[in-house]
CSV table of C-alpha atoms and ligand atoms in Angstrom, one decimal:
chain,number,residue,atom,x,y,z
A,1477,MET,CA,-14.7,8.3,6.0
A,1478,PRO,CA,-12.8,10.3,8.5
A,1479,GLN,CA,-11.1,7.8,11.3
A,1480,GLU,CA,-13.1,7.1,14.4
A,1481,LYS,CA,-9.4,7.3,16.4
A,1482,PRO,CA,-6.9,9.4,15.2
A,1483,LEU,CA,-4.2,7.1,13.5
A,1484,PHE,CA,-1.1,9.0,15.3
A,1485,GLU,CA,-1.3,11.4,18.7
A,1486,ARG,CA,1.1,13.7,17.2
A,1487,VAL,CA,2.2,15.1,13.4
A,1488,ALA,CA,4.8,17.0,12.8
A,1489,LEU,CA,4.5,19.2,9.6
A,1490,ILE,CA,8.8,20.4,8.8
A,1491,GLY,CA,7.7,23.0,5.9
A,1492,ILE,CA,4.1,24.0,5.3
A,1493,GLY,CA,4.0,24.7,1.5
A,1494,LEU,CA,2.3,23.3,-1.3
A,1495,ILE,CA,2.4,19.7,0.0
A,1496,GLY,CA,3.0,20.5,4.0
A,1497,SER,CA,-0.4,22.6,3.6
A,1498,SER,CA,-2.0,19.8,1.6
A,1499,LEU,CA,-0.8,17.1,4.1
A,1500,ALA,CA,-2.6,19.5,6.8
A,1501,HIS,CA,-6.0,19.8,4.7
A,1502,VAL,CA,-6.7,16.1,4.8
A,1503,ILE,CA,-4.8,15.1,7.8
A,1504,ARG,CA,-7.7,17.5,9.5
A,1505,ARG,CA,-10.8,16.2,7.2
A,1506,GLU,CA,-9.6,12.8,8.0
A,1507,ASN,CA,-9.3,12.5,11.3
A,1508,LEU,CA,-5.5,11.5,11.0
A,1509,ALA,CA,-3.8,13.1,14.0
A,1510,GLY,CA,-4.8,13.9,17.5
A,1511,GLU,CA,-2.4,17.2,17.2
A,1512,ILE,CA,-0.8,19.0,14.4
A,1513,VAL,CA,2.2,21.0,14.8
A,1514,VAL,CA,3.7,23.0,12.0
A,1515,SER,CA,7.1,24.1,11.6
A,1516,THR,CA,8.7,26.5,8.7
A,1517,ARG,CA,11.9,28.3,8.4
A,1518,SER,CA,10.3,32.0,7.9
A,1519,PRO,CA,8.0,34.3,10.6
A,1520,GLN,CA,6.1,35.0,7.7
A,1521,THR,CA,5.0,31.7,6.5
A,1522,LEU,CA,4.3,30.8,9.5
A,1523,GLN,CA,2.0,33.8,10.2
A,1524,ARG,CA,0.6,32.5,7.3
A,1525,ALA,CA,0.0,28.9,8.3
A,1526,GLU,CA,-1.7,30.6,11.6
A,1527,GLU,CA,-4.2,32.1,10.0
A,1528,LEU,CA,-5.3,29.9,7.2
A,1529,GLY,CA,-5.9,27.6,10.9
A,1530,LEU,CA,-3.4,24.8,9.1
A,1531,GLY,CA,-2.2,23.6,12.7
A,1532,ASP,CA,-2.7,23.1,16.3
A,1533,ARG,CA,0.5,24.8,16.9
A,1534,TYR,CA,2.9,26.6,15.7
A,1535,GLU,CA,7.0,26.3,16.6
A,1536,ALA,CA,9.9,28.6,14.8
A,1537,ASP,CA,12.1,26.1,16.0
A,1538,ALA,CA,11.7,22.8,14.1
A,1539,ALA,CA,13.7,21.3,17.1
A,1540,LYS,CA,10.8,21.7,19.2
A,1541,ALA,CA,8.3,20.8,16.6
A,1542,VAL,CA,9.0,17.5,16.7
A,1543,GLU,CA,9.6,16.6,20.3
A,1544,ASP,CA,7.2,14.0,21.0
A,1545,ALA,CA,5.7,13.8,17.6
A,1546,ASP,CA,4.8,10.3,16.8
A,1547,LEU,CA,5.0,11.3,13.2
A,1548,VAL,CA,7.5,13.5,11.3
A,1549,ILE,CA,7.1,14.8,7.6
A,1550,LEU,CA,9.9,16.5,5.8
A,1551,SER,CA,8.0,19.2,3.1
A,1552,ILE,CA,11.0,21.6,2.2
A,1553,PRO,CA,13.4,21.3,-0.8
A,1554,VAL,CA,15.8,18.8,-1.1
A,1555,GLY,CA,19.2,20.2,-0.5
A,1556,ALA,CA,17.9,21.2,2.7
A,1557,TYR,CA,17.3,17.7,4.0
A,1558,SER,CA,21.1,18.0,5.3
A,1559,ALA,CA,20.8,20.7,7.8
A,1560,VAL,CA,17.4,20.3,8.4
A,1561,ALA,CA,18.0,16.6,9.4
A,1562,LYS,CA,20.9,17.7,11.6
A,1563,GLN,CA,18.6,20.0,13.9
A,1564,ILE,CA,15.8,18.1,14.0
A,1565,GLY,CA,17.3,14.2,14.7
A,1566,PRO,CA,18.3,13.9,18.0
A,1567,HIS,CA,14.8,15.4,19.1
A,1568,VAL,CA,13.0,12.7,17.3
A,1569,LYS,CA,11.6,10.3,19.7
A,1570,PRO,CA,11.8,6.6,19.4
A,1571,GLY,CA,9.1,5.0,17.9
A,1572,ALA,CA,8.7,7.8,15.8
A,1573,ILE,CA,8.3,7.7,12.0
A,1574,LEU,CA,10.5,9.7,10.2
A,1575,THR,CA,9.5,10.2,6.8
A,1576,ASP,CA,9.2,12.9,3.5
A,1577,ALA,CA,7.5,14.2,0.1
A,1578,GLY,CA,11.0,15.2,-1.2
A,1579,SER,CA,11.3,14.6,-4.7
A,1580,THR,CA,14.4,12.6,-5.3
A,1581,LYS,CA,15.6,9.5,-2.9
A,1582,GLY,CA,19.0,8.7,-3.5
A,1583,SER,CA,20.1,12.0,-1.8
A,1584,VAL,CA,17.2,12.3,0.7
A,1585,VAL,CA,18.8,8.7,2.3
A,1586,ARG,CA,22.0,10.1,2.1
A,1587,ASP,CA,21.5,13.3,3.9
A,1588,VAL,CA,18.9,12.5,6.2
A,1589,ALA,CA,20.0,8.6,7.6
A,1590,PRO,CA,23.1,9.5,8.9
A,1591,HIS,CA,20.8,12.2,12.0
A,1592,VAL,CA,18.4,9.4,12.9
A,1593,PRO,CA,18.6,8.2,16.1
A,1594,GLU,CA,18.4,4.5,17.2
A,1595,GLY,CA,14.4,3.3,17.4
A,1596,VAL,CA,13.7,5.5,14.8
A,1597,HIS,CA,11.7,4.4,12.0
A,1598,PHE,CA,13.4,6.3,8.8
A,1599,ILE,CA,11.1,6.1,5.8
A,1600,PRO,CA,11.5,8.1,3.2
A,1601,GLY,CA,8.9,9.0,0.9
A,1602,HIS,CA,6.9,10.7,-2.4
A,1603,PRO,CA,3.3,11.6,-2.8
A,1604,ILE,CA,3.5,11.9,-6.8
A,1605,ALA,CA,0.9,14.5,-6.5
A,1606,GLY,CA,1.4,18.6,-7.3
A,1607,THR,CA,0.7,21.5,-8.9
A,1608,GLU,CA,2.8,24.4,-10.1
A,1609,HIS,CA,1.9,26.6,-7.3
A,1610,SER,CA,3.8,27.1,-3.9
A,1611,GLY,CA,3.6,28.2,-0.2
A,1612,PRO,CA,1.0,27.6,2.5
A,1613,ASP,CA,-2.2,29.1,0.3
A,1614,ALA,CA,-1.2,26.5,-2.5
A,1615,GLY,CA,-2.7,23.6,-0.3
A,1616,PHE,CA,-6.2,21.8,-0.4
A,1617,ALA,CA,-7.2,18.7,1.1
A,1618,SER,CA,-7.5,16.3,-2.2
A,1619,LEU,CA,-4.3,16.7,-3.7
A,1620,PHE,CA,-3.4,13.2,-2.8
A,1621,GLU,CA,-6.4,11.4,-4.1
A,1622,GLY,CA,-6.0,8.6,-7.0
A,1623,ARG,CA,-2.8,9.8,-6.9
A,1624,TRP,CA,0.2,7.0,-5.9
A,1625,ALA,CA,3.0,7.9,-2.8
A,1626,ILE,CA,5.9,5.8,-3.1
A,1627,LEU,CA,7.9,4.9,-0.4
A,1628,THR,CA,11.5,3.3,-0.6
A,1629,PRO,CA,12.0,1.7,2.9
A,1630,LEU,CA,15.4,0.6,4.0
A,1631,PRO,CA,16.2,-2.9,3.7
A,1632,ASP,CA,15.8,-2.9,7.7
A,1633,ALA,CA,13.0,-1.1,7.7
A,1634,ASP,CA,10.4,-1.6,10.7
A,1635,PRO,CA,7.7,-4.4,8.2
A,1636,GLU,CA,5.1,-2.5,11.4
A,1637,ALA,CA,5.5,1.4,10.6
A,1638,VAL,CA,5.5,0.5,7.0
A,1639,GLU,CA,2.3,-0.4,7.4
A,1640,LYS,CA,1.3,2.2,9.2
A,1641,LEU,CA,2.5,4.6,6.9
A,1642,THR,CA,1.3,2.9,4.1
A,1643,ALA,CA,-2.3,3.4,6.2
A,1644,PHE,CA,-1.5,6.7,6.1
A,1645,TRP,CA,-1.1,8.3,2.7
A,1646,THR,CA,-3.7,5.3,2.0
A,1647,ALA,CA,-6.3,7.8,4.0
A,1648,CYS,CA,-5.4,10.7,2.1
A,1649,GLY,CA,-6.8,9.3,-0.7
A,1650,SER,CA,-3.2,7.3,-2.3
A,1651,LYS,CA,-2.8,4.4,-3.6
A,1652,VAL,CA,0.6,3.2,-2.1
A,1653,ASP,CA,3.5,1.3,-4.2
A,1654,THR,CA,7.1,1.1,-2.4
A,1655,MET,CA,10.7,0.8,-4.2
A,1656,ASP,CA,14.3,1.1,-3.4
A,1657,PRO,CA,15.4,4.7,-3.8
A,1658,GLU,CA,17.6,4.0,-6.6
A,1659,HIS,CA,14.6,3.2,-9.0
A,1660,HIS,CA,12.4,5.6,-7.6
A,1661,ASP,CA,15.2,8.2,-9.2
A,1662,ARG,CA,15.3,6.1,-12.4
A,1663,VAL,CA,11.3,6.0,-12.4
A,1664,LEU,CA,11.0,9.9,-11.4
A,1665,ALA,CA,13.4,11.0,-13.8
A,1666,ILE,CA,11.7,9.8,-16.8
A,1667,VAL,CA,8.6,10.4,-15.7
A,1668,SER,CA,8.6,14.3,-13.7
A,1669,HIS,CA,12.8,15.4,-13.7
A,1670,LEU,CA,13.3,15.6,-17.5
A,1671,PRO,CA,9.4,16.7,-18.4
A,1672,HIS,CA,9.9,19.5,-16.6
A,1673,ILE,CA,13.7,20.3,-17.5
A,1674,ILE,CA,12.6,20.3,-21.5
A,1675,ALA,CA,9.8,22.6,-20.3
A,1676,TYR,CA,12.2,24.9,-18.8
A,1677,ASN,CA,14.3,24.5,-21.8
A,1678,ILE,CA,11.8,25.5,-24.5
A,1679,VAL,CA,10.0,28.4,-22.2
A,1680,GLY,CA,13.8,29.5,-21.8
A,1681,THR,CA,14.5,29.4,-25.8
A,1682,ALA,CA,11.3,30.7,-26.7
A,1683,ASP,CA,12.6,33.7,-24.2
A,1684,ASP,CA,15.7,34.4,-25.7
A,1685,LEU,CA,14.2,34.3,-30.0
A,1686,GLU,CA,15.2,37.3,-31.7
A,1687,ALA,CA,12.8,36.9,-34.7
A,1688,VAL,CA,9.7,36.0,-32.5
A,1689,SER,CA,8.4,38.8,-30.3
A,1690,LYS,CA,7.7,38.5,-26.7
A,1691,SER,CA,3.8,39.4,-27.2
A,1692,GLU,CA,3.8,37.0,-30.4
A,1693,VAL,CA,4.8,34.2,-27.8
A,1694,ILE,CA,2.3,35.0,-25.3
A,1695,LYS,CA,-0.4,36.2,-28.2
A,1696,TYR,CA,-0.4,32.6,-29.7
A,1697,SER,CA,0.3,30.1,-26.8
A,1698,ALA,CA,-2.8,28.2,-27.3
A,1699,SER,CA,-1.0,26.6,-30.7
A,1700,GLY,CA,1.2,24.3,-27.7
A,1701,PHE,CA,3.8,26.8,-25.9
A,1702,ARG,CA,1.3,27.6,-22.7
A,1703,ASP,CA,1.3,23.9,-22.0
A,1704,PHE,CA,4.8,23.6,-21.5
A,1705,THR,CA,4.8,27.3,-18.8
A,1706,ARG,CA,2.5,25.2,-16.5
A,1707,LEU,CA,5.4,22.7,-16.0
A,1708,ALA,CA,8.0,26.0,-16.2
A,1709,ALA,CA,6.5,28.1,-13.6
A,1710,SER,CA,6.9,25.4,-11.0
A,1711,ASP,CA,9.1,26.4,-8.2
A,1712,PRO,CA,12.8,27.2,-8.9
A,1713,THR,CA,14.1,26.3,-5.8
A,1714,MET,CA,12.4,22.8,-5.5
A,1715,TRP,CA,13.9,21.7,-8.9
A,1716,ARG,CA,17.4,23.4,-8.6
A,1717,ASP,CA,17.2,21.0,-5.7
A,1718,VAL,CA,15.7,17.7,-8.1
A,1719,CYS,CA,18.3,18.4,-10.5
A,1720,LEU,CA,21.4,18.8,-8.4
A,1721,SER,CA,19.9,15.6,-6.0
A,1722,ASN,CA,19.2,13.6,-9.2
A,1723,ARG,CA,22.0,14.2,-11.6
A,1724,ASP,CA,23.6,10.8,-12.9
A,1725,ALA,CA,19.5,9.7,-13.2
A,1726,ILE,CA,18.7,13.0,-15.2
A,1727,LEU,CA,21.8,12.9,-17.2
A,1728,GLU,CA,21.2,9.1,-18.4
A,1729,MET,CA,17.9,9.9,-19.6
A,1730,LEU,CA,18.7,13.0,-20.9
A,1731,GLY,CA,21.3,11.5,-23.0
A,1732,ARG,CA,18.5,9.0,-24.4
A,1733,PHE,CA,16.3,12.1,-24.6
A,1734,SER,CA,18.8,14.0,-27.0
A,1735,GLU,CA,19.7,10.8,-29.4
A,1736,ASP,CA,16.1,10.7,-29.8
A,1737,LEU,CA,15.9,13.6,-30.3
A,1738,ALA,CA,18.2,13.9,-33.0
A,1739,ALA,CA,16.8,11.1,-34.8
A,1740,LEU,CA,13.1,13.0,-35.0
A,1741,GLN,CA,15.5,16.0,-36.3
A,1742,ARG,CA,17.2,13.7,-38.6
A,1743,SER,CA,13.3,12.2,-39.8
A,1744,ILE,CA,12.0,16.0,-40.2
A,1745,ARG,CA,15.5,16.8,-42.6
A,1746,TRP,CA,14.7,13.9,-44.7
A,1747,GLY,CA,10.9,13.9,-44.7
A,1748,ASP,CA,10.4,11.1,-43.6
A,1749,GLY,CA,6.9,11.0,-43.2
A,1750,ASP,CA,6.2,7.2,-42.3
A,1751,ALA,CA,8.6,7.8,-39.3
A,1752,LEU,CA,6.7,10.9,-37.7
A,1753,PHE,CA,3.8,9.1,-38.2
A,1754,ASP,CA,4.5,6.2,-36.1
A,1755,LEU,CA,6.0,7.8,-33.5
A,1756,PHE,CA,3.0,10.7,-33.6
A,1757,THR,CA,0.9,7.3,-33.4
A,1758,ARG,CA,2.7,5.6,-30.8
A,1759,THR,CA,2.6,8.6,-28.2
A,1760,ARG,CA,-0.7,9.6,-28.7
A,1761,ALA,CA,-1.6,5.6,-27.2
A,1762,VAL,CA,0.4,6.8,-24.2
A,1763,ARG,CA,-2.1,9.4,-23.6
A,1764,ARG,CA,-5.0,7.3,-23.9
A,1765,SER,CA,-3.1,4.6,-21.1
A,1766,ILE,CA,-2.7,7.7,-18.8
A,1767,ILE,CA,-6.4,8.7,-18.5
A,1768,GLU,CA,-7.3,5.0,-18.9
A,1769,ALA,CA,-5.5,4.7,-15.8
A,1770,GLY,CA,-7.3,7.8,-13.9
A,1771,GLN,CA,-4.1,10.0,-14.2
A,1772,GLU,CA,-5.6,12.5,-16.4
A,1773,VAL,CA,-9.1,13.7,-17.8
A,1774,ASP,CA,-10.4,13.5,-21.0
A,1775,ALA,CA,-11.5,17.0,-21.2
A,1776,PRO,CA,-11.8,19.4,-23.7
A,1777,ASP,CA,-8.5,21.3,-23.8
A,1778,PHE,CA,-6.6,18.9,-21.7
A,1779,GLY,CA,-8.9,19.3,-19.2
A,1780,ARG,CA,-8.0,23.0,-18.1
A,1781,HIS,CA,-11.5,23.6,-16.7
A,1782,PRO,CA,-12.1,26.2,-13.9
A,1783,GLU,CA,-13.4,23.2,-11.9
A,1784,ILE,CA,-11.2,20.4,-13.1
A,1785,GLN,CA,-7.8,19.6,-11.6
A,1786,THR,CA,-5.2,19.0,-13.1
A,1787,PRO,CA,-2.3,16.8,-11.4
A,1788,GLY,CA,0.8,18.2,-11.4
A,1789,GLU,CA,4.2,16.4,-11.0
B,812,NAP,P1,6.7,25.0,-1.6
B,812,NAP,O1,5.5,25.2,-1.5
B,812,NAP,O2,8.6,26.4,-1.9
B,812,NAP,O3,7.0,25.1,0.1
B,812,NAP,C1,8.6,24.9,0.9
B,812,NAP,C2,8.4,24.6,1.9
B,812,NAP,O4,9.8,24.3,3.0
B,812,NAP,C3,8.1,26.0,3.1
B,812,NAP,O5,7.8,25.7,4.2
B,812,NAP,C4,9.4,26.5,3.0
B,812,NAP,O6,9.7,27.2,4.1
B,812,NAP,C5,10.4,25.8,3.4
B,812,NAP,N1,11.6,26.1,2.8
B,812,NAP,C6,12.3,26.1,2.0
B,812,NAP,N2,13.7,26.0,1.8
B,812,NAP,C7,13.9,25.7,3.1
B,812,NAP,C8,15.4,25.6,3.6
B,812,NAP,N3,16.5,26.2,3.8
B,812,NAP,N4,15.2,25.2,4.6
B,812,NAP,C9,13.9,25.2,5.9
B,812,NAP,N5,12.8,25.3,5.1
B,812,NAP,C10,13.2,25.4,3.5
B,812,NAP,O7,7.1,23.4,-1.7
B,812,NAP,P2,6.6,21.5,-1.9
B,812,NAP,O8,6.0,22.1,-3.2
B,812,NAP,O9,5.3,21.9,-0.7
B,812,NAP,O10,7.7,20.9,-2.0
B,812,NAP,C11,8.0,20.7,-0.8
B,812,NAP,C12,8.8,19.3,-1.0
B,812,NAP,O11,8.0,18.0,-1.7
B,812,NAP,C13,10.1,19.4,-2.1
B,812,NAP,O12,10.9,18.5,-1.9
B,812,NAP,C14,9.4,19.0,-3.2
B,812,NAP,O13,10.3,18.1,-3.9
B,812,NAP,C15,8.2,17.9,-2.9
B,812,NAP,N6,7.3,17.9,-3.7
B,812,NAP,C16,6.5,18.9,-4.8
B,812,NAP,C17,5.9,18.2,-5.6
B,812,NAP,C18,5.1,19.8,-5.6
B,812,NAP,O14,4.3,19.5,-7.2
B,812,NAP,N7,5.4,20.9,-5.6
B,812,NAP,C19,5.3,17.4,-5.5
B,812,NAP,C20,5.5,16.2,-4.8
B,812,NAP,C21,7.2,16.7,-4.0
B,812,NAP,P3,9.5,29.1,4.5
B,812,NAP,O15,8.2,29.5,3.2
B,812,NAP,O16,9.2,29.4,5.4
B,812,NAP,O17,10.7,30.0,3.9
């Protein structure tokens, strides 16, 4: 049900790719803002956003876009935060909420907090929703429906501002959790960052093989390989920045992963069928729990039905 009165008078969307444009759609559908101001780095993307009617106003200059906005949302690669925060920081009005959608949170606090003026409520956030598609055409209003949005408010955050941002994500269809940035980064390292790194790696390995031709890899991909290629098709800039911005937690989880992979390799070498069977039974139960939690659909072929959207990140 759309809000009778918008939650915010003016929302500035800085970055209008998959996440920014999905926000624009849902903000419009749910009447969450009196005015949507869109800003992005390149004139081409800004023009495309305008053609798609994603905002009410379009600004090439991010500093101008945030003026008088009572909610500012950064939806740009995390590697760009420091420069953009420096540019917009002095122009965000006191009392406004400054938040983001970035996939890492420790680096965001480190890069943005020094540029946040007194009186501005800086509350980092991360919607756990996405697809492998990018750009302003990729967005859709239901992206956040039934998905979690994680907020990582700093210890001195204003509870009222956190409540207002929680109301915003709830109106977007999300469920909201709060945690500290370090915990967020460790959780996301295992549920999101590692799966993407593993997918990039296996697809890269297949691409490098000489004994199996590229055309065979493509031709027989439905046997498993193609499930990795969806993750491995994700935006290279975004994932380069995620890897560099959450290095410690990712390296920790990769260490655990490598140990477990070595154990699995050993079970295969020594023909330990019981160990293999036990592991594969345990992992099957994990998928069942994900379906029961409503975070995946139990449709044949992994929900790859044209009319069913499978969740991304
Ligand atoms: P996207 O579709 O690739 O869009 C990126 C946006 O950021 C575009 O507006 C782009 O502008 C702008 N941008 C790129 N490089 C920039 C730079 N150096 N300086 C300023 N602006 C720049 O990305 P997205 O998928 O929406 O991701 C946005 C953020 O959400 C990222 O931090 C990502 O980690 C996070 N996130 C993504 C997902 C996902 O599944 N994709 C899920 C949750 C969170 P131009 O096109 O004008 O260059």
